[in-house]
Tab-separated table of C-alpha atoms in Angstrom:
chain	number	residue	atom	x	y	z
A	7	MET	CA	18.368	-12.429	-48.843
A	8	THR	CA	18.299	-14.058	-45.404
A	9	THR	CA	20.371	-17.232	-45.281
A	10	LEU	CA	18.234	-20.121	-44.041
A	11	LEU	CA	19.724	-22.227	-41.276
A	12	VAL	CA	18.208	-25.572	-40.228
A	13	LEU	CA	18.803	-26.044	-36.513
A	14	GLY	CA	17.569	-29.551	-35.882
A	15	ALA	CA	17.639	-30.838	-32.298
A	16	LEU	CA	19.311	-28.542	-29.769
A	17	MET	CA	20.778	-29.776	-26.484
A	18	LEU	CA	19.948	-27.466	-23.576
A	19	GLU	CA	20.267	-27.616	-19.802
A	20	THR	CA	17.469	-26.700	-17.375
A	21	LEU	CA	18.092	-24.472	-14.380
A	22	GLN	CA	17.698	-27.618	-12.293
A	23	GLY	CA	20.677	-29.185	-14.106
A	24	ASP	CA	18.784	-31.680	-16.271
A	25	SER	CA	19.305	-32.128	-20.019
A	26	LEU	CA	16.577	-31.091	-22.418
A	27	VAL	CA	16.271	-31.639	-26.163
A	28	LEU	CA	14.587	-28.844	-28.105
A	29	ASP	CA	13.166	-30.326	-31.281
A	30	ASN	CA	9.388	-29.810	-31.034
A	31	TYR	CA	9.247	-26.778	-33.343
A	32	ALA	CA	6.284	-28.255	-35.231
A	33	GLU	CA	4.065	-28.052	-32.145
A	34	ARG	CA	3.728	-24.286	-32.452
A	35	ASN	CA	3.623	-21.603	-35.105
A	36	ALA	CA	7.016	-20.172	-34.235
A	37	THR	CA	9.816	-20.284	-31.675
A	38	VAL	CA	11.956	-17.343	-30.612
A	39	LEU	CA	15.376	-17.971	-29.078
A	40	PHE	CA	17.303	-15.113	-27.517
A	41	TYR	CA	20.250	-14.760	-25.177
A	42	LEU	CA	20.055	-12.966	-21.865
A	43	SER	CA	22.141	-12.525	-18.722
A	44	SER	CA	21.322	-11.287	-15.236
A	45	ARG	CA	24.756	-9.621	-15.264
A	46	CYS	CA	24.303	-7.733	-18.516
A	47	PRO	CA	23.559	-4.036	-17.777
A	48	ALA	CA	21.360	-3.759	-20.876
A	49	THR	CA	19.265	-6.841	-20.157
A	50	PRO	CA	16.848	-5.474	-17.486
A	51	GLU	CA	15.602	-2.671	-19.765
A	52	ALA	CA	15.548	-5.025	-22.742
A	53	MET	CA	13.393	-7.507	-20.812
A	54	GLU	CA	10.544	-4.998	-20.894
A	55	LEU	CA	10.751	-5.054	-24.705
A	56	VAL	CA	10.960	-8.843	-24.742
A	57	ASN	CA	7.991	-9.227	-22.411
A	58	LYS	CA	5.847	-6.821	-24.432
A	59	THR	CA	6.668	-8.619	-27.681
A	60	TYR	CA	5.988	-11.996	-26.114
A	61	GLU	CA	2.629	-10.886	-24.694
A	62	ARG	CA	1.653	-9.522	-28.100
A	63	TYR	CA	2.278	-12.804	-29.915
A	64	ARG	CA	1.914	-15.628	-27.399
A	65	HIS	CA	-1.759	-16.022	-28.278
A	66	ASP	CA	-0.598	-16.685	-31.842
A	67	ASP	CA	1.082	-19.808	-30.480
A	68	VAL	CA	4.592	-18.373	-30.416
A	69	LEU	CA	7.004	-19.656	-27.770
A	70	PHE	CA	9.851	-17.509	-26.459
A	71	ILE	CA	12.875	-19.262	-24.928
A	72	GLY	CA	15.615	-17.416	-23.070
A	73	LEU	CA	19.146	-18.833	-23.173
A	74	ILE	CA	22.054	-18.351	-20.758
A	75	GLY	CA	25.348	-18.713	-22.623
A	76	ASN	CA	27.803	-18.993	-19.735
A	77	THR	CA	28.639	-21.149	-16.730
A	78	GLU	CA	29.286	-18.326	-14.239
A	79	GLU	CA	25.667	-17.462	-13.449
A	80	GLY	CA	24.224	-19.793	-10.836
A	81	ALA	CA	20.788	-21.311	-11.247
A	82	GLN	CA	19.321	-19.337	-8.338
A	83	GLU	CA	20.809	-16.108	-9.664
A	84	VAL	CA	19.181	-16.675	-13.046
A	85	LYS	CA	15.878	-17.772	-11.505
A	86	THR	CA	15.710	-14.738	-9.240
A	87	PHE	CA	16.512	-12.409	-12.125
A	88	CYS	CA	13.776	-13.962	-14.274
A	89	GLN	CA	11.223	-13.636	-11.480
A	90	HIS	CA	12.177	-10.004	-10.895
A	91	ALA	CA	12.040	-9.315	-14.627
A	92	GLY	CA	8.530	-10.758	-14.972
A	93	VAL	CA	9.658	-13.538	-17.306
A	94	CYS	CA	6.741	-15.822	-18.205
A	95	PHE	CA	8.503	-18.203	-20.578
A	96	PRO	CA	11.155	-20.899	-20.108
A	97	VAL	CA	14.815	-20.036	-19.667
A	98	TYR	CA	17.521	-22.667	-20.224
A	99	ARG	CA	21.299	-22.892	-20.204
A	100	ASP	CA	23.635	-23.211	-23.150
A	101	PRO	CA	26.750	-23.561	-20.950
A	102	LYS	CA	29.135	-24.794	-23.643
A	103	ARG	CA	27.619	-22.391	-26.183
A	104	THR	CA	27.022	-25.168	-28.685
A	105	VAL	CA	23.668	-23.629	-29.613
A	106	ALA	CA	25.273	-20.201	-29.824
A	107	GLN	CA	27.897	-21.522	-32.232
A	108	LYS	CA	25.196	-23.029	-34.435
A	109	LEU	CA	23.228	-19.757	-34.387
A	110	GLY	CA	26.269	-17.538	-34.709
A	111	ALA	CA	25.364	-15.756	-31.464
A	112	THR	CA	28.117	-13.879	-29.649
A	113	GLN	CA	26.307	-11.408	-27.361
A	114	THR	CA	23.282	-11.173	-25.120
A	115	LEU	CA	19.987	-9.883	-26.521
A	116	GLN	CA	20.575	-11.391	-29.961
A	117	ALA	CA	17.384	-13.140	-31.030
A	118	TYR	CA	16.301	-15.723	-33.634
A	119	LEU	CA	12.919	-16.486	-35.198
A	120	ILE	CA	12.492	-20.184	-35.957
A	121	ASP	CA	9.666	-21.721	-37.981
A	122	LYS	CA	7.794	-25.010	-37.551
A	123	GLU	CA	10.529	-26.900	-39.442
A	124	GLY	CA	13.294	-25.649	-37.165
A	125	VAL	CA	14.583	-23.180	-39.740
A	126	VAL	CA	15.939	-19.783	-38.671
A	127	ARG	CA	13.878	-17.250	-40.594
A	128	PHE	CA	15.093	-14.011	-39.036
A	129	ARG	CA	18.052	-12.829	-36.958
A	130	GLY	CA	17.767	-9.670	-34.892
A	131	SER	CA	18.040	-8.277	-31.374
A	132	PHE	CA	16.156	-6.805	-28.429
A	133	ALA	CA	18.990	-4.376	-27.682
A	134	ASN	CA	16.787	-1.283	-28.105
A	135	LYS	CA	13.291	-0.170	-29.090
A	136	GLU	CA	14.119	0.079	-32.788
A	137	MET	CA	15.531	-3.447	-32.936
A	138	SER	CA	12.620	-4.796	-30.875
A	139	LYS	CA	10.159	-3.150	-33.239
A	140	LEU	CA	11.957	-4.694	-36.228
A	141	PHE	CA	11.865	-8.145	-34.640
A	142	GLY	CA	8.153	-7.718	-33.945
A	143	LYS	CA	7.590	-6.766	-37.567
A	144	ALA	CA	9.434	-9.887	-38.727
A	145	LEU	CA	7.365	-12.043	-36.406
A	146	SER	CA	4.110	-10.426	-37.535
A	147	ASN	CA	4.978	-10.797	-41.229
A	148	TYR	CA	5.948	-14.420	-40.716
A	149	LEU	CA	2.648	-15.270	-39.017
A	150	ARG	CA	0.735	-13.500	-41.816
A	151	GLU	CA	2.837	-15.198	-44.481
A	152	LYS	CA	4.232	-11.882	-45.694
A	153	GLU	CA	7.765	-11.098	-46.774
A	154	LEU	CA	10.160	-10.788	-43.845
A	155	PRO	CA	12.579	-7.884	-43.487
A	156	GLU	CA	16.282	-8.514	-43.896
A	157	SER	CA	18.050	-9.973	-40.862
A	158	VAL	CA	20.303	-7.595	-38.970
A	159	ASP	CA	23.363	-8.808	-37.095
A	160	THR	CA	23.342	-6.042	-34.501
A	161	PRO	CA	25.499	-6.342	-31.387
A	162	GLY	CA	23.419	-6.942	-28.315
A	163	GLY	CA	24.464	-6.380	-24.748
A	164	THR	CA	27.596	-8.137	-23.454
A	165	PRO	CA	29.770	-10.997	-24.776
A	166	LEU	CA	28.369	-14.411	-23.946
A	167	ASP	CA	31.750	-15.624	-22.739
A	168	ASN	CA	32.321	-12.637	-20.451
A	169	PRO	CA	29.162	-12.026	-18.392
A	170	GLY	CA	30.839	-9.835	-15.787
A	171	ASN	CA	30.217	-9.701	-12.061
A	172	GLU	CA	27.017	-10.522	-10.218
A	173	SER	CA	24.817	-7.447	-9.767
A	174	PRO	CA	22.293	-6.615	-7.022
A	175	LEU	CA	18.772	-7.487	-8.098
A	176	VAL	CA	15.756	-5.316	-7.326
A	177	ASP	CA	12.280	-6.818	-7.255
A	178	PRO	CA	9.932	-4.312	-8.954
A	179	TYR	CA	6.847	-6.309	-7.957
A	180	GLY	CA	7.272	-5.915	-4.192
A	181	GLN	CA	5.203	-7.988	-1.823
A	182	PRO	CA	1.596	-6.912	-1.321
A	183	VAL	CA	0.317	-7.849	2.119
A	184	PHE	CA	-3.312	-7.705	3.200
A	185	HIS	CA	-4.522	-9.088	6.506
A	186	ALA	CA	-8.024	-8.274	7.726
A	187	SER	CA	-9.673	-9.513	10.896
A	188	PRO	CA	-11.998	-8.120	13.542
A	189	VAL	CA	-10.394	-6.930	16.750
A	190	PHE	CA	-13.085	-9.025	18.457
A	191	GLU	CA	-16.190	-10.921	17.403
A	192	LYS	CA	-18.528	-10.120	20.289
A	193	ILE	CA	-18.415	-8.468	23.686
A	194	GLU	CA	-21.246	-9.658	25.882
A	195	GLY	CA	-23.545	-6.818	26.850
A	196	VAL	CA	-21.870	-4.369	24.460
A	197	PRO	CA	-23.582	-4.747	21.070
A	198	ALA	CA	-22.649	-1.490	19.278
A	199	HIS	CA	-19.084	-0.237	18.627
A	200	HIS	CA	-17.699	2.863	16.950
A	201	CYS	CA	-14.895	5.424	16.571
A	202	SER	CA	-11.642	3.464	16.873
A	203	THR	CA	-8.090	4.794	17.003
A	204	LEU	CA	-4.711	3.065	16.906
A	205	ALA	CA	-1.312	3.669	18.501
A	206	GLU	CA	2.003	1.843	18.744
A	207	CYS	CA	3.519	1.486	22.216
A	208	PRO	CA	7.213	2.022	22.969
A	209	ASN	CA	7.562	-1.775	23.333
A	210	GLY	CA	6.059	-2.385	19.868
A	211	ASP	CA	2.597	-3.495	21.014
A	212	LEU	CA	-0.352	-2.108	19.042
A	213	PHE	CA	-3.336	-0.557	20.834
A	214	CYS	CA	-6.868	-0.093	19.522
A	215	LEU	CA	-9.257	2.154	21.479
A	216	TRP	CA	-12.960	2.820	20.809
A	217	TYR	CA	-16.285	3.288	22.538
A	218	GLY	CA	-19.120	0.789	22.758
A	219	GLY	CA	-22.510	0.409	24.387
A	220	SER	CA	-26.141	-0.361	23.726
A	221	PHE	CA	-26.168	2.392	21.110
A	222	GLU	CA	-24.339	5.658	20.417
A	223	SER	CA	-24.776	8.011	23.402
A	224	ALA	CA	-26.328	5.300	25.561
A	225	ASP	CA	-25.994	5.546	29.332
A	226	ASP	CA	-23.898	2.344	29.363
A	227	GLN	CA	-21.378	3.591	26.814
A	228	GLN	CA	-17.762	2.770	27.769
A	229	LEU	CA	-14.210	2.994	26.486
A	230	LEU	CA	-12.744	-0.310	25.312
A	231	LEU	CA	-9.062	-1.013	24.783
A	232	ALA	CA	-7.502	-3.995	22.972
A	233	ARG	CA	-3.834	-4.873	22.764
A	234	LYS	CA	-2.057	-6.709	19.957
A	235	PRO	CA	1.319	-7.758	21.342
A	236	LYS	CA	4.321	-7.185	19.107
A	237	ASP	CA	4.696	-10.028	16.561
A	238	ALA	CA	1.385	-11.570	17.667
A	239	CYS	CA	-1.255	-12.469	15.097
A	240	ALA	CA	-4.299	-11.929	17.294
A	241	TRP	CA	-5.642	-9.255	19.592
A	242	ASP	CA	-5.971	-9.810	23.315
A	243	THR	CA	-9.464	-9.719	24.790
A	244	PRO	CA	-10.659	-6.079	24.923
A	245	GLN	CA	-10.815	-4.489	28.356
A	246	SER	CA	-13.145	-1.773	29.602
A	247	LEU	CA	-11.221	1.267	30.803
A	248	PRO	CA	-12.371	2.677	34.129
A	249	VAL	CA	-14.007	6.078	33.678
A	250	SER	CA	-16.620	7.996	35.601
A	251	GLN	CA	-19.928	6.558	34.451
A	252	PHE	CA	-23.585	7.541	34.683
A	253	PRO	CA	-24.656	10.175	34.077
A	254	THR	CA	-21.448	11.075	32.224
A	255	PRO	CA	-20.360	8.230	29.906
A	256	PRO	CA	-17.316	8.606	27.614
A	257	GLY	CA	-17.475	9.491	23.944
A	258	ASN	CA	-14.819	10.015	21.287
A	259	ALA	CA	-11.305	9.162	22.418
A	260	VAL	CA	-7.863	8.997	20.849
A	261	ILE	CA	-4.867	6.993	22.038
A	262	PHE	CA	-1.336	8.066	21.189
A	263	ARG	CA	2.340	7.855	22.061
A	264	LEU	CA	4.265	10.920	23.198
A	265	GLY	CA	7.911	10.146	23.875
A	266	GLN	CA	8.004	7.036	26.046
A	267	ARG	CA	4.509	7.594	27.420
A	268	MET	CA	1.115	6.549	26.170
A	269	GLY	CA	-1.746	9.023	26.411
A	270	ILE	CA	-5.516	8.969	26.006
A	271	VAL	CA	-7.598	12.075	25.392
A	272	TRP	CA	-11.317	11.485	25.646
A	273	GLY	CA	-14.576	13.378	25.830
A	274	ARG	CA	-16.882	12.903	28.819
A	275	MET	CA	-20.497	13.433	27.750
A	276	GLU	CA	-22.005	15.826	30.279
A	277	ALA	CA	-25.286	16.658	28.525
A	278	SER	CA	-28.447	16.140	30.578
A	279	ARG	CA	-30.099	12.737	30.261
A	280	PRO	CA	-31.971	11.098	28.608
A	281	LEU	CA	-30.356	11.692	25.238
A	282	VAL	CA	-31.476	10.979	21.707
A	283	ARG	CA	-29.271	8.419	19.969
A	284	GLY	CA	-26.142	10.200	18.683
A	285	GLY	CA	-26.761	13.355	20.747
A	286	GLY	CA	-24.825	15.084	23.486
A	287	TRP	CA	-21.529	15.686	21.750
A	288	GLU	CA	-21.674	19.471	22.124
A	289	SER	CA	-21.546	19.164	25.937
A	290	CYS	CA	-18.419	17.015	26.296
A	291	ARG	CA	-15.594	17.836	28.668
A	292	LEU	CA	-12.089	16.893	27.525
A	293	LEU	CA	-9.864	14.777	29.790
A	294	ILE	CA	-6.407	13.228	29.500
A	295	ARG	CA	-4.639	10.293	31.182
A	296	TRP	CA	-1.140	8.835	30.897
A	297	SER	CA	0.673	5.524	31.120
A	298	ASP	CA	4.396	5.032	31.721
A	299	ASP	CA	4.332	1.225	31.402
A	300	ASN	CA	3.016	0.572	27.881
A	301	GLY	CA	-0.605	0.804	28.960
A	302	GLN	CA	-0.479	-1.673	31.837
A	303	THR	CA	-1.656	1.032	34.243
A	304	TRP	CA	-3.056	4.524	33.739
A	305	SER	CA	-3.011	7.739	35.717
A	306	GLU	CA	-6.060	9.549	36.997
A	307	ASP	CA	-7.767	11.800	34.463
A	308	THR	CA	-7.084	15.513	34.426
A	309	GLU	CA	-9.208	18.046	32.579
A	310	LEU	CA	-7.910	20.043	29.638
A	311	ASP	CA	-9.233	23.476	30.601
A	312	GLY	CA	-11.200	25.719	28.304
A	313	LEU	CA	-12.127	22.957	25.875
A	314	GLN	CA	-15.707	22.112	26.807
A	315	GLY	CA	-17.598	20.933	23.739
A	316	CYS	CA	-14.377	19.827	22.014
A	317	LEU	CA	-13.675	16.276	20.874
A	318	PRO	CA	-10.793	14.319	19.363
A	319	ARG	CA	-11.214	12.020	16.380
A	320	ASN	CA	-7.893	11.563	14.592
A	321	ILE	CA	-4.461	10.597	15.823
A	322	PRO	CA	-1.972	13.322	16.762
A	323	LEU	CA	1.098	14.323	14.810
A	324	SER	CA	4.627	15.463	15.654
A	325	PHE	CA	6.003	18.601	14.002
A	326	SER	CA	9.538	18.874	12.702
A	327	ASP	CA	10.213	21.567	15.358
A	328	GLY	CA	9.362	19.137	18.185
A	329	ARG	CA	5.816	20.263	18.894
A	330	PHE	CA	3.055	17.695	19.281
A	331	ALA	CA	-0.547	18.336	18.227
A	332	ILE	CA	-3.920	16.666	18.705
A	333	PRO	CA	-6.582	17.531	16.085
A	334	LEU	CA	-9.853	18.591	17.719
A	335	SER	CA	-13.300	19.810	16.772
A	336	GLY	CA	-15.212	22.349	18.844
A	337	HIS	CA	-18.980	21.905	19.016
A	338	GLY	CA	-20.474	25.142	20.297
A	339	GLY	CA	-18.078	25.992	23.128
A	340	ALA	CA	-15.394	28.651	23.309
A	341	MET	CA	-13.450	26.857	20.558
A	342	HIS	CA	-15.965	26.477	17.749
A	343	GLY	CA	-14.550	24.785	14.670
A	344	ALA	CA	-11.554	22.617	13.814
A	345	PHE	CA	-8.132	23.286	15.333
A	346	LEU	CA	-5.027	21.697	16.832
A	347	LEU	CA	-4.228	21.377	20.524
A	348	MET	CA	-0.443	21.671	20.800
A	349	THR	CA	2.244	21.022	23.369
A	350	SER	CA	5.994	21.644	23.280
A	351	ASP	CA	6.738	20.292	26.763
A	352	GLU	CA	5.604	16.650	26.420
A	353	GLY	CA	2.053	17.324	27.523
A	354	LYS	CA	2.620	19.494	30.596
A	355	THR	CA	0.881	22.462	28.962
A	356	TRP	CA	-1.370	22.719	25.943
A	357	THR	CA	-2.215	25.593	23.607
A	358	PRO	CA	-4.948	25.691	20.931
A	359	SER	CA	-4.026	26.763	17.417
A	360	GLY	CA	-5.925	28.929	15.007
A	361	VAL	CA	-9.401	27.715	14.055
A	362	MET	CA	-10.460	26.514	10.624
A	363	SER	CA	-13.699	28.124	9.572
A	364	LYS	CA	-15.459	25.122	8.059
A	365	GLY	CA	-15.451	21.337	8.371
A	366	THR	CA	-14.994	19.053	11.363
A	367	GLN	CA	-12.792	16.215	12.608
A	368	PRO	CA	-9.548	17.373	10.978
A	369	THR	CA	-6.756	14.998	10.045
A	370	VAL	CA	-3.411	16.724	9.580
A	371	ILE	CA	0.073	16.059	8.191
A	372	GLN	CA	3.155	18.227	7.777
A	373	ARG	CA	4.421	18.676	4.235
A	374	GLU	CA	8.042	18.574	3.182
A	375	ASP	CA	8.168	22.388	3.004
A	376	GLY	CA	7.033	22.623	6.640
A	377	SER	CA	3.461	23.700	5.897
A	378	LEU	CA	0.504	21.826	7.351
A	379	LEU	CA	-2.202	20.131	5.301
A	380	ALA	CA	-5.544	19.556	7.006
A	381	LEU	CA	-8.357	17.520	5.489
A	382	LEU	CA	-11.767	17.902	7.091
A	383	ARG	CA	-14.987	15.960	7.216
A	384	SER	CA	-17.799	17.560	5.226
A	385	LYS	CA	-20.319	16.790	2.480
A	386	PRO	CA	-20.318	16.060	-0.458
A	387	ALA	CA	-16.526	16.419	-0.565
A	388	ILE	CA	-13.610	16.484	1.845
A	389	LEU	CA	-12.406	20.003	2.594
A	390	GLU	CA	-8.770	21.117	2.559
A	391	ALA	CA	-6.995	23.839	4.526
A	392	VAL	CA	-3.310	24.781	4.635
A	393	SER	CA	-1.226	26.582	7.236
A	394	THR	CA	2.179	28.055	6.507
A	395	ASP	CA	2.746	29.520	9.991
A	396	GLY	CA	2.629	26.460	12.235
A	397	ALA	CA	-1.193	26.312	12.581
A	398	ALA	CA	-1.632	29.905	13.758
A	399	ASN	CA	-3.674	30.645	10.634
A	400	TRP	CA	-5.347	28.482	7.998
A	401	THR	CA	-6.520	29.076	4.465
A	402	PRO	CA	-10.317	28.982	4.100
A	403	PRO	CA	-11.251	25.288	3.810
A	404	ALA	CA	-12.034	24.485	0.187
A	405	ALA	CA	-13.603	21.456	-1.423
A	406	THR	CA	-11.325	18.765	-2.842
A	407	SER	CA	-12.110	16.129	-5.459
A	408	LEU	CA	-12.382	13.505	-2.709
A	409	ASN	CA	-15.877	12.280	-1.901
A	410	CYS	CA	-17.255	12.373	1.633
A	411	PRO	CA	-20.787	11.565	2.857
A	412	GLU	CA	-20.339	13.591	6.081
A	413	SER	CA	-18.325	10.800	7.688
A	414	GLY	CA	-14.999	10.467	9.461
A	415	ILE	CA	-11.730	10.450	7.520
A	416	ALA	CA	-8.127	9.624	8.475
A	417	MET	CA	-4.772	10.506	6.941
A	418	THR	CA	-1.149	9.641	7.695
A	419	LYS	CA	2.240	10.376	6.187
A	420	LEU	CA	4.505	7.404	5.544
A	421	LYS	CA	8.243	7.288	6.121
A	422	ASN	CA	8.843	7.633	2.369
A	423	GLY	CA	6.797	10.843	2.239
A	424	HIS	CA	3.700	9.362	0.614
A	425	ILE	CA	0.339	10.269	2.144
A	426	LEU	CA	-2.461	7.749	2.665
A	427	LEU	CA	-6.077	8.723	3.210
A	428	VAL	CA	-8.973	6.495	4.270
A	429	HIS	CA	-12.456	7.789	3.547
A	430	ASN	CA	-15.879	6.756	2.304
A	431	ASP	CA	-15.634	7.241	-1.451
A	432	SER	CA	-19.287	8.254	-1.719
A	433	THR	CA	-21.431	11.333	-1.319
A	434	LEU	CA	-24.364	9.428	0.174
A	435	ALA	CA	-23.357	6.368	2.193
A	436	ARG	CA	-20.674	4.993	4.501
A	437	SER	CA	-19.756	2.370	1.951
A	438	PRO	CA	-17.462	1.892	0.139
A	439	LEU	CA	-14.561	2.561	2.466
A	440	SER	CA	-11.504	3.324	0.377
A	441	LEU	CA	-7.788	3.992	0.639
A	442	THR	CA	-6.163	6.530	-1.637
A	443	ARG	CA	-2.604	7.791	-1.932
A	444	SER	CA	-0.799	10.998	-2.757
A	445	THR	CA	2.859	11.009	-3.766
A	446	ASP	CA	3.131	14.803	-4.067
A	447	ASP	CA	2.312	16.002	-0.534
A	448	GLY	CA	-1.444	15.925	-1.036
A	449	LYS	CA	-1.570	18.094	-4.133
A	450	THR	CA	-3.094	15.273	-6.193
A	451	TRP	CA	-4.584	11.917	-5.274
A	452	GLU	CA	-4.552	8.554	-7.005
A	453	ARG	CA	-7.578	6.417	-7.780
A	454	PRO	CA	-9.061	5.032	-4.534
A	455	MET	CA	-8.654	1.340	-3.704
A	456	ALA	CA	-11.648	-0.152	-1.907
A	457	LEU	CA	-11.283	-1.758	1.505
A	458	GLU	CA	-15.012	-2.485	1.845
A	459	THR	CA	-17.731	-2.348	-0.800
A	460	ASN	CA	-20.591	-4.377	0.653
A	461	PRO	CA	-23.795	-2.792	2.011
A	462	GLY	CA	-23.550	-1.567	5.560
A	463	GLU	CA	-21.551	0.974	7.520
A	464	TYR	CA	-17.754	0.934	7.276
A	465	SER	CA	-16.684	4.195	8.793
A	466	TYR	CA	-14.589	6.307	11.133
A	467	PRO	CA	-11.212	4.939	10.105
A	468	CYS	CA	-7.827	5.340	11.729
A	469	ILE	CA	-4.536	4.776	9.892
A	470	LEU	CA	-0.908	4.701	11.007
A	471	GLN	CA	2.430	3.216	10.011
A	472	THR	CA	4.298	1.254	12.659
A	473	ALA	CA	8.056	1.082	13.162
A	474	ASP	CA	8.326	-2.054	10.994
A	475	GLY	CA	6.889	-0.199	7.989
A	476	ARG	CA	3.528	-1.973	8.047
A	477	ILE	CA	0.371	0.113	7.620
A	478	HIS	CA	-2.502	-0.465	10.035
A	479	ILE	CA	-6.107	0.621	9.546
A	480	SER	CA	-9.007	0.243	11.930
A	481	TYR	CA	-12.628	1.142	11.284
A	482	THR	CA	-16.194	0.585	12.404
A	483	TRP	CA	-17.544	-2.632	10.907
A	484	ARG	CA	-21.347	-2.368	10.674
A	485	ARG	CA	-21.322	-1.191	14.325
A	486	TYR	CA	-20.954	-4.862	15.307
A	487	SER	CA	-17.196	-4.760	15.709
A	488	ILE	CA	-13.978	-2.925	14.914
A	489	MET	CA	-12.091	-4.226	11.891
A	490	HIS	CA	-8.299	-4.213	11.717
A	491	VAL	CA	-6.461	-4.291	8.385
A	492	GLU	CA	-2.700	-4.627	8.020
A	493	ILE	CA	-1.106	-3.953	4.640
A	494	THR	CA	2.105	-3.000	2.909
A	495	GLU	CA	2.078	-0.041	0.550
A	496	ASP	CA	2.622	-2.480	-2.320
A	497	TRP	CA	-1.027	-3.511	-1.883
A	498	LEU	CA	-2.042	-0.197	-3.423
A	499	ASP	CA	-0.298	-0.512	-6.765
A	500	LYS	CA	1.175	-3.997	-7.182
A	501	VAL	CA	-2.198	-5.315	-8.332
A	502	THR	CA	-0.943	-7.838	-10.909
A	503	ARG	CA	2.021	-10.166	-10.841
A	504	PRO	CA	3.321	-11.716	-14.085
A	505	ASN	CA	1.992	-15.255	-14.443
């Protein structure tokens, strides 16, 4: 039979150094006291068991109280450990171990079930799953007024009087960050905006480039460039880039960094005018310009020969062998289909890769094994193609499980190897706009997280990770503006913090 022990009032110390008397047992159905230590190697894993048991019974008006039975652990050390362990109940000190002596506790993770009269009804431990399960059974039987199992004096983690050395603490909850704001609110005389891309300058500034005009393919269409200085919260006022205008306005463009230079590749729309809204893309001529001063000034444009009817959409990528590639789509010219335009001499010469047979506007990453994964715009699903010979040949593009309403997509590979994809998770509309992740080189994809779900068009995204590890996304916002979102990867999966 379990020996009953009446505790009476217990003198504890708060982490702030104040005294506290624990004697209000009658105010709840049960109280659970257990010893823990941030320095005990077994405690972090045991805290998962404690937290699960507490969550299961807290609605039955059961209070858990953690106790620190030593003087070596500082208040901030204990507080940080509890926050990192997801502790959602009070933790107090028993520095002289007077409570431990009354309970007979000698090690961490030993636990005690106390009734409304302050009587110890069960002694156990959270040292492992079996002991945690037994303690939960005792607690359940007590609440249901059933017979309790026999107490078990099982050693816990480490001796209370010998906590050991301070250990590094890892926060499993991370720090989700989500900032969203338009790059601009309104540009006078330029009502419609679309097709943005992002790039980080050598000096750390962030660039956003897109086209805007009265409508898509309008005679007054122009390239617009905004700068977000490093460490600044807001974007500078967008500037119109000088390009040859009527009757050849600019269309799709992509801005990028190659070495210490910034580059812009853009399509000049050379179809005969007037044009229907959204027409003329098949007659573009591809041009490139450079900047050696972080985009303060730009060179004259030069034509990329043999690429009439080709357009960029997604940001370039660097191969592990040093090559640099810009994804392009050919619309009826000599290069018909999706392919990569590659350089191995920092942009002095360019060579097209093999062509993918289906899909447009490719976004490409290099896998850990050196192969290339291309995702392509299509409908009703994103297409996938793979190259194992450096883009010379591609597998026939095949449908994935990822929805696409015939709208632009964007993909990037993070420093940790994870892949992020932004796309419209729909087969019919350009809303919602969602972000989804793959942690296995694009073989499988997690459940999408929505960036936008309201009615309207949220489309043509761009995504990249900057040197500081932050993830930046830009996209068309209802054609009124370009939206910029800055997140940490924690935003994708750290959706709930213990409270």
